[in-house]
């Protein structure tokens, strides 16, 4: 059994990958994403679109995505940013746009 | 030649025999049925529709057969057969005519994938189409029926046919289905409207079909570009209100109302996106049909 205080250290951050190839449509500054297989459609906010776009380039963990986001947008890499990315990845997984993947 | 050129006996014999090949919008149907209610309904609602020779190619063959065995006499049934195979559960014989209309819709929504098919009414004014998607109970068909008697041309009350080639919306020009309280609402609103007999106790309650106006029927080969996408909602006692809605959200909602978005895949997404980008998207709440007609009259002038 893993002692509670070491649990986070023992579990690597999960990798995420897109479920299937995506198509994008920007309408009035909002993003609609089409997943090709199985076909599905979802409206994504700007932050979610940025996260999804990074994952679309290649699988990654929340800290990795936050790092890329920080580098590309020149925003500070903070715990809050990682948390925000984590929440969006969970939501993107819940709507079937991303899934857990092997590293 | 039109259906009205056939006598009642000739029409019944053709339906019971080789079938009546009928043109509605871009489709031809071969209708076959020995049931009197079908002959009466077709004779009344499709009187002005073109009839093709019985040997002509038909996109769909719709056979509404009578019940078998004792069901021919005791609690008679009507059965929809497509290519000889039953598609739906049999219905009471009294519901044969609504079954025919539902079967004709099913043929299109299940097979006509050269169109992106949305569960929506479509009307047109000044060459510009308005799509009215909505779930059952939203007052879509009532609004559609009222507006086609207020200067808008009927393209369809049930299936928006968006061409995958060019995005134009093609008229289907079939009778408008009305149910329950909507029937009397439209009778009062449009005394000129003509209906077939009301069928009671269907899965949707009491239903009837409203005949297409001749001036709309004569334009059933004239498609239109979508200009407005309006999501209607009937709310008893509410004030009439037309409000803007997000086009991105509308794209997702319209896809949910499509019969074949999943079949068409990425091409459907592209086509739907193009349609949305050419439309103003709105929510519409109403309780009074005359107020609604006034609002849409003003909208059509913009």
Short mmCIF file of C-alpha atoms in Angstrom, two decimals, chain B:
data_model
loop_
_atom_site.label_atom_id
_atom_site.label_comp_id
_atom_site.label_asym_id
_atom_site.label_seq_id
_atom_site.Cartn_x
_atom_site.Cartn_y
_atom_site.Cartn_z
CA UNK B 1 -51.09 14.19 -65.37
CA UNK B 2 -51.98 14.71 -61.73
CA UNK B 3 -53.70 12.61 -59.09
CA UNK B 4 -56.87 14.65 -59.63
CA UNK B 5 -57.04 13.37 -63.22
CA UNK B 6 -57.77 9.90 -61.86
CA UNK B 7 -61.26 8.95 -60.75
CA UNK B 8 -61.60 7.64 -57.19
CA UNK B 9 -61.98 4.12 -58.57
CA UNK B 10 -58.93 4.46 -60.85
CA UNK B 11 -56.83 5.83 -57.98
CA UNK B 12 -57.86 3.02 -55.64
CA UNK B 13 -57.16 0.42 -58.34
CA UNK B 14 -53.73 1.86 -59.10
CA UNK B 15 -52.80 1.96 -55.43
CA UNK B 16 -54.02 -1.59 -54.92
CA UNK B 17 -52.29 -2.78 -58.09
CA UNK B 18 -49.02 -1.59 -59.67
CA UNK B 19 -48.79 1.46 -57.46
CA UNK B 20 -49.15 5.18 -57.88
CA UNK B 21 -45.85 6.82 -58.84
CA UNK B 22 -45.94 10.26 -57.34
CA UNK B 23 -43.46 13.12 -57.41
CA UNK B 24 -42.88 15.20 -54.27
CA UNK B 25 -39.99 17.62 -54.48
CA UNK B 26 -36.85 15.78 -55.60
CA UNK B 27 -38.23 12.31 -54.87
CA UNK B 28 -40.55 9.88 -56.59
CA UNK B 29 -42.52 7.38 -54.56
CA UNK B 30 -44.36 4.29 -55.65
CA UNK B 31 -47.29 4.11 -53.26
CA UNK B 32 -49.08 0.80 -52.89
CA UNK B 33 -52.00 0.02 -50.64
CA UNK B 34 -55.36 -1.72 -50.80
CA UNK B 35 -56.66 0.39 -47.88
CA UNK B 36 -59.51 2.81 -48.62
CA UNK B 37 -58.27 5.40 -46.11
CA UNK B 38 -55.01 5.64 -48.03
CA UNK B 39 -56.80 6.19 -51.34
CA UNK B 40 -59.02 8.84 -49.76
CA UNK B 41 -56.09 10.66 -48.13
CA UNK B 42 -53.89 10.56 -51.22
CA UNK B 43 -56.80 11.65 -53.42
CA UNK B 44 -57.46 14.62 -51.20
CA UNK B 45 -54.00 15.80 -50.13
CA UNK B 46 -52.01 14.96 -53.26
CA UNK B 47 -54.66 15.89 -55.84
CA UNK B 48 -52.42 18.37 -57.68
CA UNK B 49 -49.19 16.36 -57.54
CA UNK B 50 -47.65 15.01 -60.75
CA UNK B 51 -48.23 11.33 -61.42
CA UNK B 52 -45.68 9.38 -63.45
CA UNK B 53 -46.36 6.20 -65.43
CA UNK B 54 -46.63 3.16 -63.17
CA UNK B 55 -43.54 1.72 -64.88
CA UNK B 56 -41.42 4.79 -64.06
CA UNK B 57 -38.43 4.55 -61.74
CA UNK B 58 -39.29 5.41 -58.16
CA UNK B 59 -36.80 6.33 -55.45
CA UNK B 60 -38.88 4.59 -52.81
CA UNK B 61 -41.65 2.02 -52.82
CA UNK B 62 -43.96 2.45 -49.86
CA UNK B 63 -46.43 -0.33 -49.30
CA UNK B 64 -49.03 0.07 -46.58
CA UNK B 65 -50.59 -3.36 -46.45
CA UNK B 66 -53.66 -4.52 -44.61
CA UNK B 67 -53.41 -6.94 -41.71
CA UNK B 68 -53.12 -10.65 -42.37
CA UNK B 69 -55.32 -13.53 -41.29
CA UNK B 70 -58.09 -12.63 -38.85
CA UNK B 71 -56.64 -9.11 -38.66
CA UNK B 72 -58.30 -8.45 -42.00
CA UNK B 73 -61.67 -8.44 -40.18
CA UNK B 74 -61.10 -8.20 -36.43
CA UNK B 75 -59.30 -5.06 -35.25
CA UNK B 76 -57.83 -4.48 -38.73
CA UNK B 77 -54.22 -3.39 -38.96
CA UNK B 78 -52.04 -1.38 -41.32
CA UNK B 79 -48.46 -2.51 -41.94
CA UNK B 80 -45.67 -0.54 -43.62
CA UNK B 81 -43.54 -2.72 -45.86
CA UNK B 82 -40.35 -1.46 -47.44
CA UNK B 83 -39.00 -3.72 -50.17
CA UNK B 84 -41.44 -6.30 -48.83
CA UNK B 85 -40.07 -6.16 -45.29
CA UNK B 86 -41.92 -4.73 -42.27
CA UNK B 87 -40.23 -1.66 -40.81
CA UNK B 88 -42.50 -0.51 -37.99
CA UNK B 89 -44.85 -2.45 -35.75
CA UNK B 90 -48.35 -2.73 -37.28
CA UNK B 91 -50.77 0.03 -36.34
CA UNK B 92 -54.57 -0.04 -36.06
CA UNK B 93 -56.11 0.11 -39.53
CA UNK B 94 -57.68 3.47 -38.72
CA UNK B 95 -54.14 4.95 -38.59
CA UNK B 96 -53.23 3.84 -42.10
CA UNK B 97 -52.98 7.35 -43.52
CA UNK B 98 -50.66 8.83 -40.86
CA UNK B 99 -48.62 5.63 -41.19
CA UNK B 100 -48.20 6.34 -44.91
CA UNK B 101 -46.88 9.85 -44.22
CA UNK B 102 -44.53 8.63 -41.47
CA UNK B 103 -43.30 5.87 -43.79
CA UNK B 104 -42.62 8.39 -46.57
CA UNK B 105 -40.55 10.46 -44.12
CA UNK B 106 -38.68 7.37 -42.93
CA UNK B 107 -37.68 6.51 -46.51
CA UNK B 108 -36.01 9.88 -46.94
CA UNK B 109 -34.37 10.16 -43.53
CA UNK B 110 -32.96 6.63 -43.81
CA UNK B 111 -31.72 6.70 -47.38
CA UNK B 112 -31.37 10.14 -48.99
CA UNK B 113 -27.81 10.85 -47.92
CA UNK B 114 -27.17 13.13 -50.89
CA UNK B 115 -28.82 15.60 -48.50
CA UNK B 116 -27.93 16.62 -45.00
CA UNK B 117 -31.33 15.97 -43.42
CA UNK B 118 -32.43 17.98 -40.42
CA UNK B 119 -35.57 17.40 -38.39
CA UNK B 120 -36.94 20.85 -39.06
CA UNK B 121 -39.58 22.84 -40.88
CA UNK B 122 -38.38 25.09 -43.70
CA UNK B 123 -40.21 28.08 -45.13
CA UNK B 124 -39.12 30.69 -47.64
CA UNK B 125 -39.74 34.34 -48.40
CA UNK B 126 -38.13 36.52 -51.07
CA UNK B 127 -35.88 33.63 -52.07
CA UNK B 128 -34.47 33.19 -48.57
CA UNK B 129 -35.18 30.19 -46.40
CA UNK B 130 -35.81 29.93 -42.69
CA UNK B 131 -35.00 26.68 -40.91
CA UNK B 132 -37.15 25.92 -37.86
CA UNK B 133 -35.64 22.98 -35.99
CA UNK B 134 -37.29 21.87 -32.81
CA UNK B 135 -38.18 18.84 -30.74
CA UNK B 136 -41.78 17.56 -30.68
CA UNK B 137 -44.09 19.78 -28.65
CA UNK B 138 -42.23 22.99 -29.42
CA UNK B 139 -44.93 24.27 -31.75
CA UNK B 140 -42.78 23.95 -34.87
CA UNK B 141 -45.47 22.55 -37.14
CA UNK B 142 -48.12 24.94 -35.83
CA UNK B 143 -45.84 27.88 -36.47
CA UNK B 144 -44.92 26.52 -39.89
CA UNK B 145 -48.59 26.00 -40.83
CA UNK B 146 -49.48 29.50 -39.65
CA UNK B 147 -46.61 31.11 -41.55
CA UNK B 148 -47.36 29.34 -44.83
CA UNK B 149 -50.79 30.94 -44.58
CA UNK B 150 -49.14 34.31 -43.92
CA UNK B 151 -47.08 34.74 -47.06
CA UNK B 152 -44.23 32.28 -46.50
CA UNK B 153 -43.70 29.44 -48.97
CA UNK B 154 -43.65 25.89 -47.60
CA UNK B 155 -40.57 23.84 -48.35
CA UNK B 156 -41.13 21.21 -45.67
CA UNK B 157 -42.73 20.90 -42.26
CA UNK B 158 -40.63 17.97 -41.11
CA UNK B 159 -37.41 17.39 -43.07
CA UNK B 160 -34.96 20.10 -44.14
CA UNK B 161 -33.14 18.74 -47.19
CA UNK B 162 -29.77 20.51 -47.48
CA UNK B 163 -28.00 19.53 -50.68
CA UNK B 164 -24.51 18.20 -50.00
CA UNK B 165 -23.47 19.56 -53.39
CA UNK B 166 -24.28 23.22 -52.99
CA UNK B 167 -25.99 23.82 -49.65
CA UNK B 168 -29.32 24.75 -51.21
CA UNK B 169 -32.42 23.62 -49.36
CA UNK B 170 -34.81 21.65 -51.53
CA UNK B 171 -38.57 21.72 -51.13
CA UNK B 172 -40.24 18.50 -50.16
CA UNK B 173 -43.66 20.06 -50.41
CA UNK B 174 -45.59 17.42 -48.51
CA UNK B 175 -48.70 17.94 -46.38
CA UNK B 176 -48.10 19.55 -42.99
CA UNK B 177 -48.69 17.26 -40.03
CA UNK B 178 -50.72 18.81 -37.22
CA UNK B 179 -51.79 17.29 -33.97
CA UNK B 180 -54.09 17.82 -31.01
CA UNK B 181 -54.80 21.48 -30.12
CA UNK B 182 -52.81 22.71 -33.14
CA UNK B 183 -55.52 21.44 -35.47
CA UNK B 184 -58.16 23.87 -34.22
CA UNK B 185 -55.59 26.66 -33.84
CA UNK B 186 -54.83 26.46 -37.56
CA UNK B 187 -58.49 25.98 -38.53
CA UNK B 188 -59.24 29.30 -36.82
CA UNK B 189 -56.09 31.04 -38.04
CA UNK B 190 -56.35 29.94 -41.68
CA UNK B 191 -59.93 29.21 -42.77
CA UNK B 192 -58.57 28.56 -46.27
CA UNK B 193 -56.54 25.60 -45.02
CA UNK B 194 -57.73 22.16 -46.08
CA UNK B 195 -57.22 19.05 -43.96
CA UNK B 196 -57.87 15.37 -44.29
CA UNK B 197 -59.80 13.44 -41.65
CA UNK B 198 -58.48 13.56 -38.11
CA UNK B 199 -57.07 10.26 -36.87
CA UNK B 200 -57.45 9.83 -33.13
CA UNK B 201 -55.53 7.78 -30.58
CA UNK B 202 -52.24 7.60 -32.47
CA UNK B 203 -48.91 7.59 -30.60
CA UNK B 204 -48.89 11.37 -31.14
CA UNK B 205 -52.54 11.87 -30.15
CA UNK B 206 -55.03 13.15 -32.73
CA UNK B 207 -53.34 13.92 -36.02
CA UNK B 208 -54.30 15.32 -39.39
CA UNK B 209 -52.48 16.64 -42.44
CA UNK B 210 -52.88 20.04 -44.05
CA UNK B 211 -52.89 20.26 -47.82
CA UNK B 212 -50.07 22.17 -49.52
CA UNK B 213 -51.20 25.41 -51.14
CA UNK B 214 -51.21 25.23 -54.95
CA UNK B 215 -48.91 28.25 -55.28
CA UNK B 216 -46.33 26.43 -53.16
CA UNK B 217 -46.74 23.17 -54.99
CA UNK B 218 -46.05 24.86 -58.31
CA UNK B 219 -42.62 25.88 -56.94
CA UNK B 220 -41.57 22.49 -55.63
CA UNK B 221 -38.56 22.43 -57.95
CA UNK B 222 -37.24 25.76 -56.65
CA UNK B 223 -34.65 25.48 -53.84
CA UNK B 224 -33.58 28.32 -51.57
CA UNK B 225 -30.55 29.47 -49.60
CA UNK B 226 -30.80 29.40 -45.81
CA UNK B 227 -30.84 32.89 -44.33
CA UNK B 228 -32.32 32.34 -40.85
CA UNK B 229 -32.11 29.56 -38.31
CA UNK B 230 -34.83 29.99 -35.70
CA UNK B 231 -35.43 27.65 -32.76
CA UNK B 232 -39.12 28.08 -31.86
CA UNK B 233 -40.72 27.33 -28.52
CA UNK B 234 -44.41 27.60 -27.81
CA UNK B 235 -45.10 28.72 -24.25
CA UNK B 236 -48.72 29.35 -23.29
CA UNK B 237 -49.23 32.96 -22.24
CA UNK B 238 -45.70 34.07 -23.10
CA UNK B 239 -44.90 37.32 -24.86
CA UNK B 240 -43.56 36.99 -28.38
CA UNK B 241 -39.78 37.28 -28.27
CA UNK B 242 -37.11 36.82 -30.91
CA UNK B 243 -33.58 36.84 -29.50
CA UNK B 244 -30.12 36.24 -30.96
CA UNK B 245 -28.38 32.98 -30.12
CA UNK B 246 -24.80 31.79 -30.56
CA UNK B 247 -24.09 30.44 -34.03
CA UNK B 248 -21.52 27.99 -32.64
CA UNK B 249 -24.11 26.59 -30.24
CA UNK B 250 -26.62 26.54 -33.08
CA UNK B 251 -24.25 24.44 -35.17
CA UNK B 252 -24.03 21.83 -32.41
CA UNK B 253 -27.81 21.93 -31.81
CA UNK B 254 -28.57 21.61 -35.51
CA UNK B 255 -26.30 18.58 -35.78
CA UNK B 256 -28.23 17.00 -32.92
CA UNK B 257 -31.42 17.50 -34.93
CA UNK B 258 -29.93 15.82 -38.00
CA UNK B 259 -30.95 12.34 -39.09
CA UNK B 260 -27.74 11.59 -40.96
CA UNK B 261 -24.98 13.83 -39.60
CA UNK B 262 -23.18 10.73 -38.34
CA UNK B 263 -23.45 9.08 -41.74
CA UNK B 264 -22.07 12.08 -43.61
CA UNK B 265 -19.17 12.63 -41.20
CA UNK B 266 -16.66 15.37 -41.97
CA UNK B 267 -18.46 16.39 -45.17
CA UNK B 268 -21.65 16.91 -43.15
CA UNK B 269 -19.74 19.02 -40.62
CA UNK B 270 -18.35 21.16 -43.41
CA UNK B 271 -21.76 21.59 -45.04
CA UNK B 272 -23.52 22.37 -41.78
CA UNK B 273 -20.85 24.91 -40.87
CA UNK B 274 -21.28 26.63 -44.23
CA UNK B 275 -25.06 26.79 -43.74
CA UNK B 276 -24.68 28.26 -40.26
CA UNK B 277 -22.21 30.89 -41.41
CA UNK B 278 -24.81 32.13 -43.90
CA UNK B 279 -27.56 32.36 -41.28
CA UNK B 280 -28.68 34.64 -38.51
CA UNK B 281 -29.49 32.38 -35.55
CA UNK B 282 -32.28 33.12 -33.12
CA UNK B 283 -34.50 31.73 -30.39
CA UNK B 284 -38.19 32.43 -30.75
CA UNK B 285 -40.76 32.18 -27.99
CA UNK B 286 -44.42 32.65 -28.75
CA UNK B 287 -47.95 31.95 -27.69
CA UNK B 288 -49.94 33.92 -30.28
CA UNK B 289 -49.75 32.95 -33.92
CA UNK B 290 -50.76 36.39 -35.23
CA UNK B 291 -48.02 38.08 -33.22
CA UNK B 292 -45.61 35.46 -34.48
CA UNK B 293 -46.62 36.12 -38.09
CA UNK B 294 -46.06 39.86 -37.57
CA UNK B 295 -42.59 39.28 -36.15
CA UNK B 296 -41.62 37.08 -39.07
CA UNK B 297 -43.12 39.55 -41.53
CA UNK B 298 -40.77 42.22 -40.18
CA UNK B 299 -37.87 39.78 -40.15
CA UNK B 300 -38.40 38.91 -43.80
CA UNK B 301 -38.05 42.58 -44.70
CA UNK B 302 -34.55 42.84 -43.18
#
